[in-house]
mmCIF file of C-alpha atoms and ligand atoms in Angstrom:
data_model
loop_
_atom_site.group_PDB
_atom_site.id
_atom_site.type_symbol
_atom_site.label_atom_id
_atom_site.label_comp_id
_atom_site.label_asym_id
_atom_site.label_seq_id
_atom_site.Cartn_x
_atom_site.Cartn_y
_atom_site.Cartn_z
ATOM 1 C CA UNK A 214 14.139 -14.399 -19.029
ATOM 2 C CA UNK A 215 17.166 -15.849 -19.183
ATOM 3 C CA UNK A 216 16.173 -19.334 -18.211
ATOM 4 C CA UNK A 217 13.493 -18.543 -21.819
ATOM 5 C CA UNK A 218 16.567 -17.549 -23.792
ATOM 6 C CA UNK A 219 18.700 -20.765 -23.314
ATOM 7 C CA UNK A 220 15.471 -22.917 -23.977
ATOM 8 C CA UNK A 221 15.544 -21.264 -27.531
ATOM 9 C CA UNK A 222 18.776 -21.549 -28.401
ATOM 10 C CA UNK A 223 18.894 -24.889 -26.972
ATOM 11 C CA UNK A 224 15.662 -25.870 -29.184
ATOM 12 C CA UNK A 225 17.601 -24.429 -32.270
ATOM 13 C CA UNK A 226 20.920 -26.452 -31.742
ATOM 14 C CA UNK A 227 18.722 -29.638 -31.205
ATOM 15 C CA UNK A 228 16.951 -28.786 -34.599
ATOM 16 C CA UNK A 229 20.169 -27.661 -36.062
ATOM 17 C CA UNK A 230 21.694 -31.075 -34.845
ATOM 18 C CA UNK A 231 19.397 -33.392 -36.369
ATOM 19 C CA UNK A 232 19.556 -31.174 -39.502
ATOM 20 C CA UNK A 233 23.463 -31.890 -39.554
ATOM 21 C CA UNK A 234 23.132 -35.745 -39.148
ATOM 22 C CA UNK A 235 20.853 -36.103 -41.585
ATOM 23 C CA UNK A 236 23.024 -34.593 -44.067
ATOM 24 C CA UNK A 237 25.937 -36.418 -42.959
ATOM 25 C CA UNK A 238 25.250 -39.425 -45.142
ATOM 26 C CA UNK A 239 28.728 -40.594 -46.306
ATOM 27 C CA UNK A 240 29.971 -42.490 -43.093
ATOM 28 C CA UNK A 241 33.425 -44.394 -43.210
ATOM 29 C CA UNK A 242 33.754 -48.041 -41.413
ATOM 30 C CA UNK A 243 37.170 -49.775 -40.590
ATOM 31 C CA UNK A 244 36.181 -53.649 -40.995
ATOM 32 C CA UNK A 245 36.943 -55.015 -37.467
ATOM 33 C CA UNK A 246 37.349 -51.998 -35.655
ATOM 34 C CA UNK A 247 39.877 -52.583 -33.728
ATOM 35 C CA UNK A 248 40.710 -56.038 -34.895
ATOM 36 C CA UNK A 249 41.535 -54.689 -38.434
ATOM 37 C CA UNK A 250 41.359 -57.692 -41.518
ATOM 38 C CA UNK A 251 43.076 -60.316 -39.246
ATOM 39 C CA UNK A 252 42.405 -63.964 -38.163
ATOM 40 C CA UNK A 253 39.692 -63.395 -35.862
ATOM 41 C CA UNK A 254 40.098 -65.060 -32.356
ATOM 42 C CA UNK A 255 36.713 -67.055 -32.354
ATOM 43 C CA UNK A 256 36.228 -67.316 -36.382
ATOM 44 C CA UNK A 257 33.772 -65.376 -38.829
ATOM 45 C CA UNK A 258 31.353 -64.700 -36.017
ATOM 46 C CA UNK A 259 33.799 -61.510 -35.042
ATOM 47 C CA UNK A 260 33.134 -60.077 -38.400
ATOM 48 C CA UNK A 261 29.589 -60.861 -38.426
ATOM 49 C CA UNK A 262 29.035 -59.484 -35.114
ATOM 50 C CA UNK A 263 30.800 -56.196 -36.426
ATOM 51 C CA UNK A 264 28.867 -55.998 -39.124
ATOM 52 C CA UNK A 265 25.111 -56.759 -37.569
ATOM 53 C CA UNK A 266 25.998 -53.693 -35.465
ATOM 54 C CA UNK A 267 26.295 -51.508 -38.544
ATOM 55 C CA UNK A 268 23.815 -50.229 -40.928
ATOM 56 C CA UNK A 269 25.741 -49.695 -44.000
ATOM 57 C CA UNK A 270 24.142 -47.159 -46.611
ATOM 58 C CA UNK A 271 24.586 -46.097 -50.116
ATOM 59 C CA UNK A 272 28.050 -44.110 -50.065
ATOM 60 C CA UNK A 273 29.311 -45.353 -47.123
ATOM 61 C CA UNK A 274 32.794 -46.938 -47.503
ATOM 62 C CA UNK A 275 34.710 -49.507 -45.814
ATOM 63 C CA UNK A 276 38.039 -50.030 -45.158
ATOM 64 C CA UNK A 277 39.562 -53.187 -45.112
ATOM 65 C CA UNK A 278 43.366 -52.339 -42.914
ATOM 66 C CA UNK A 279 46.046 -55.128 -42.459
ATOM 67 C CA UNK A 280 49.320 -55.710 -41.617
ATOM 68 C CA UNK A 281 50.994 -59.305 -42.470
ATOM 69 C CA UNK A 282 50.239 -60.969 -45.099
ATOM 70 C CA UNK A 283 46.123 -61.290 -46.390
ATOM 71 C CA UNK A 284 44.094 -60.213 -49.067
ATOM 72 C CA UNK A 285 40.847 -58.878 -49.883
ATOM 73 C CA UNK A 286 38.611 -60.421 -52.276
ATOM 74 C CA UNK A 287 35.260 -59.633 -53.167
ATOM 75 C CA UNK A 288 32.885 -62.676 -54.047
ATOM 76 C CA UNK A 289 30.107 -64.252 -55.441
ATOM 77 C CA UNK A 290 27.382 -65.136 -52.755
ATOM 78 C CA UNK A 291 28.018 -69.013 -53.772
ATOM 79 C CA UNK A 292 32.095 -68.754 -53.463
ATOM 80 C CA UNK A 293 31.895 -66.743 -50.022
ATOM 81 C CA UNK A 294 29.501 -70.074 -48.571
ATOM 82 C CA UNK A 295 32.568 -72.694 -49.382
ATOM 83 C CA UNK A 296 35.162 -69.423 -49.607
ATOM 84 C CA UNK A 297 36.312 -70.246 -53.000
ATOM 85 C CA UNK A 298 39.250 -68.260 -54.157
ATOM 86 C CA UNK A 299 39.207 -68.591 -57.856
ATOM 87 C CA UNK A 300 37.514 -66.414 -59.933
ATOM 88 C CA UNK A 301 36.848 -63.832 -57.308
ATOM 89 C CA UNK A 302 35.072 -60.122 -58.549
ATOM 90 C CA UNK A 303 38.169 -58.469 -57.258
ATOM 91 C CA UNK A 304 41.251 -59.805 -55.801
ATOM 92 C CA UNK A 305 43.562 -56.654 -53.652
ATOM 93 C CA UNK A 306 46.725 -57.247 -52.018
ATOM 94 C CA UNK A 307 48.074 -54.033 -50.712
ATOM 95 C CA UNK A 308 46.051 -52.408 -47.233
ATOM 96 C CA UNK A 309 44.337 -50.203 -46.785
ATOM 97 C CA UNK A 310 41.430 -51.147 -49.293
ATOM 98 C CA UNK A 311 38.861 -48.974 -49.762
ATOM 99 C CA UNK A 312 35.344 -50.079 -50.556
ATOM 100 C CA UNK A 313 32.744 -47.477 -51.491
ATOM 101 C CA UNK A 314 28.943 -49.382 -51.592
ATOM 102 C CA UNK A 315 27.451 -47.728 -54.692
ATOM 103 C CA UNK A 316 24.067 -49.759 -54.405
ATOM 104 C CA UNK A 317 22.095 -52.078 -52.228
ATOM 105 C CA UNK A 318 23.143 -55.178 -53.446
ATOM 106 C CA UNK A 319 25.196 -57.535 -50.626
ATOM 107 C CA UNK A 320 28.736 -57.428 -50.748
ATOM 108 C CA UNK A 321 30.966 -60.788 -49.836
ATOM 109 C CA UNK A 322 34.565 -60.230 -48.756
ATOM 110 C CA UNK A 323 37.340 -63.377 -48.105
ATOM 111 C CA UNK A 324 40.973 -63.484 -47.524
ATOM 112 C CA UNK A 325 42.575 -65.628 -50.231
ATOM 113 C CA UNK A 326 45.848 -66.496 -48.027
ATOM 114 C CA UNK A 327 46.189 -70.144 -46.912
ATOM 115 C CA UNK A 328 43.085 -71.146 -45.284
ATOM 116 C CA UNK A 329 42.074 -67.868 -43.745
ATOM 117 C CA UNK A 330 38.353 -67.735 -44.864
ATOM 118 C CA UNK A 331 37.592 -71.481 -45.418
ATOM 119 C CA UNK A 332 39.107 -72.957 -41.407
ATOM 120 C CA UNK A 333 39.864 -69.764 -39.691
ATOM 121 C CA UNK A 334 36.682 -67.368 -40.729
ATOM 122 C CA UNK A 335 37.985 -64.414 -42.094
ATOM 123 C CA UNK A 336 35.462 -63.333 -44.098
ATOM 124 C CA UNK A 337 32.461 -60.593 -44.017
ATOM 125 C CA UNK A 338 28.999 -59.880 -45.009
ATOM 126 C CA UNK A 339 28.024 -56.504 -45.812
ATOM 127 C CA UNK A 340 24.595 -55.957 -46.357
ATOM 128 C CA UNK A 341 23.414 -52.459 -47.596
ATOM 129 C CA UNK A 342 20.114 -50.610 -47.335
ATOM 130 C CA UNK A 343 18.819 -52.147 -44.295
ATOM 131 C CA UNK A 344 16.836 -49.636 -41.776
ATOM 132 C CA UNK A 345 19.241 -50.547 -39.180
ATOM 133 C CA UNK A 346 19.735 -48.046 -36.213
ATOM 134 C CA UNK A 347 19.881 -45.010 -37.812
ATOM 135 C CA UNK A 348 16.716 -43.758 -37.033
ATOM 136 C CA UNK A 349 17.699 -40.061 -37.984
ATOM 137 C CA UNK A 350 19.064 -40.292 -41.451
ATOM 138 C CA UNK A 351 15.985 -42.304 -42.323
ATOM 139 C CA UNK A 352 14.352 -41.924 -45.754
ATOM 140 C CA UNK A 353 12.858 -39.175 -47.542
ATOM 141 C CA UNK A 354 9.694 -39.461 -46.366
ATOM 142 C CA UNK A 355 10.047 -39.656 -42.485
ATOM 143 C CA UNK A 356 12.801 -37.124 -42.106
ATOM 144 C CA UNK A 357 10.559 -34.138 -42.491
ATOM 145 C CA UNK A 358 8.726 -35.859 -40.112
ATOM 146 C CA UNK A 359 11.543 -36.349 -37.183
ATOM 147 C CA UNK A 360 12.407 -32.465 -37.801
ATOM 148 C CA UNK A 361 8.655 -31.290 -37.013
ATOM 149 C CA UNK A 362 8.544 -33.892 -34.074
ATOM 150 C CA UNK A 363 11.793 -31.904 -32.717
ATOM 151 C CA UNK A 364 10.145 -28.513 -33.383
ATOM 152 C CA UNK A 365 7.113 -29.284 -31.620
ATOM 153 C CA UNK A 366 8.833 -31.123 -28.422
ATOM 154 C CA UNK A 367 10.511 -27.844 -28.273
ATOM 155 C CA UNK A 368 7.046 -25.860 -28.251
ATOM 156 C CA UNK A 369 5.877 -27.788 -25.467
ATOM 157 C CA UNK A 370 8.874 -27.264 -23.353
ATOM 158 C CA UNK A 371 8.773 -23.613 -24.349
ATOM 159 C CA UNK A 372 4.957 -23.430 -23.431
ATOM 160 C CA UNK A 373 5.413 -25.556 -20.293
ATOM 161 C CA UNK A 374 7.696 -22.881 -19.087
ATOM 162 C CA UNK A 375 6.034 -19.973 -20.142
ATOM 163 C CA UNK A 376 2.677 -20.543 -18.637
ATOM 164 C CA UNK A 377 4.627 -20.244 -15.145
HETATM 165 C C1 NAG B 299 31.476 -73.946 -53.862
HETATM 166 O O1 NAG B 299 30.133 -73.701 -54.184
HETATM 167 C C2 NAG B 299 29.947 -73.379 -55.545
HETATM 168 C C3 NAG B 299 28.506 -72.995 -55.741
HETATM 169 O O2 NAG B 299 27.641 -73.825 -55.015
HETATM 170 C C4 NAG B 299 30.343 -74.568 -56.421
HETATM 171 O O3 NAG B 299 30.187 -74.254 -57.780
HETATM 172 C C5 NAG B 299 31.790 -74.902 -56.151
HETATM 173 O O4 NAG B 299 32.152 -76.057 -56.844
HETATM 174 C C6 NAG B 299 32.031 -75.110 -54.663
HETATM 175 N N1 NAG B 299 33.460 -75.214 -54.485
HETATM 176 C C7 NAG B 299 33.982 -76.047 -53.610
HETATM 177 C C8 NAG B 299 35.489 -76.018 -53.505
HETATM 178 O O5 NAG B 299 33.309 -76.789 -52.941
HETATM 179 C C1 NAG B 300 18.441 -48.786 -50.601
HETATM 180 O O1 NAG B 300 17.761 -49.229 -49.440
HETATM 181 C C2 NAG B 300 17.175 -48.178 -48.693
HETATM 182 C C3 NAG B 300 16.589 -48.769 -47.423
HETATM 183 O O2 NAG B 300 15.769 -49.865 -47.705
HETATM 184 C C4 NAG B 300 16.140 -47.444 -49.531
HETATM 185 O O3 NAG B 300 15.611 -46.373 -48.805
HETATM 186 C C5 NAG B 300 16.816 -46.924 -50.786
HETATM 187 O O4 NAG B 300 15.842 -46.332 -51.618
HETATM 188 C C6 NAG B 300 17.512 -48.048 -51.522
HETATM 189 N N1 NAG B 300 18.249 -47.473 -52.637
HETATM 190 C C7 NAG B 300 18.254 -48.019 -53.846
HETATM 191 C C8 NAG B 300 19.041 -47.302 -54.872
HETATM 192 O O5 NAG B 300 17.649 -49.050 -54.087
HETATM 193 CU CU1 CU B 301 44.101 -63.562 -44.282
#
């Protein structure tokens, strides 16, 4: 009996659980982890590596965090190639920077300082929308789906126990 009871409420926190990261939607990123908005040891390929491992979605926000002296500046697709500092979308000078992503479009970030983006790489790619890893937010249409999968994993178990 009691082995039964601890099945159920375990098959009700694992529902509850995916219930509760699906809803958790709004996710916040610091850009670099660790490394912060810096000169990256190796060049851009820290920042691109950082952000490949994310899957950035529609409210998410970013935060760009420094210390020393950089900037943030949000680009055209065509400046962030060559890292062209004039005319930039925005240009922000004081960390942290906050960055919500209000659509799916891809973002382009450079530091404007010296030659930061264009000979030492720091500058990121943030691409939005993408199914990435996270399987359990999903969309719409497959989350009902991954909830009813749960549920009836949990049967089984139930039933496999039961029948003894
Ligand atoms: C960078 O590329 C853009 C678009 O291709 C071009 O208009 C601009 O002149 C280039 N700037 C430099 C400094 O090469
Ligand atoms: C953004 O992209 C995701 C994943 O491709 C998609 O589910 C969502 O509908 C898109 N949102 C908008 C506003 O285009
Ligand atoms: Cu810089």
């Amino acid at each position: 009996m009691a082995n039964q009871m601890g099945l159920h409420v375990g098959c009700l926190l694992l529902v509850v659980a995916v219930a509760l990261l699906k809803g958790a939607a709004a996710d916040n990123y610091t850009v670099g982890d660790g490394l912060g908005w810096s000169i990256p040891p190796l060049g851009s390929v820290a920042y691109k590596t950082w952000a490949d491992k994310k899957s950035f979605q529609i409210g998410d926000t970013i935060v760009f965090n420094w210390t020393g002296s950089h900037t943030v500046a949000e680009v055209s697709e065509a400046n962030y190639g060559n890292c062209t500092k004039s005319n930039p979308l925005a240009l922000y000078d004081s960390s942290p920077v906050p960055i919500t992503l209000t659509s799916n479009l891809t973002r382009y970030f450079i530091c404007t300082v010296d030659d930061h983006c264009s000979g030492l790489g720091q500058k990121v790619t943030i691409k939005i929308g993408g199914d990435g890893d996270r399987w359990w937010e999903g969309n719409s249409a497959s989350s009902p789906t991954l909830n009813i999968a749960a549920l009836l994993f949990c049967s089984a178990i139930a039933a496999f126990f039961l029948s003894f």
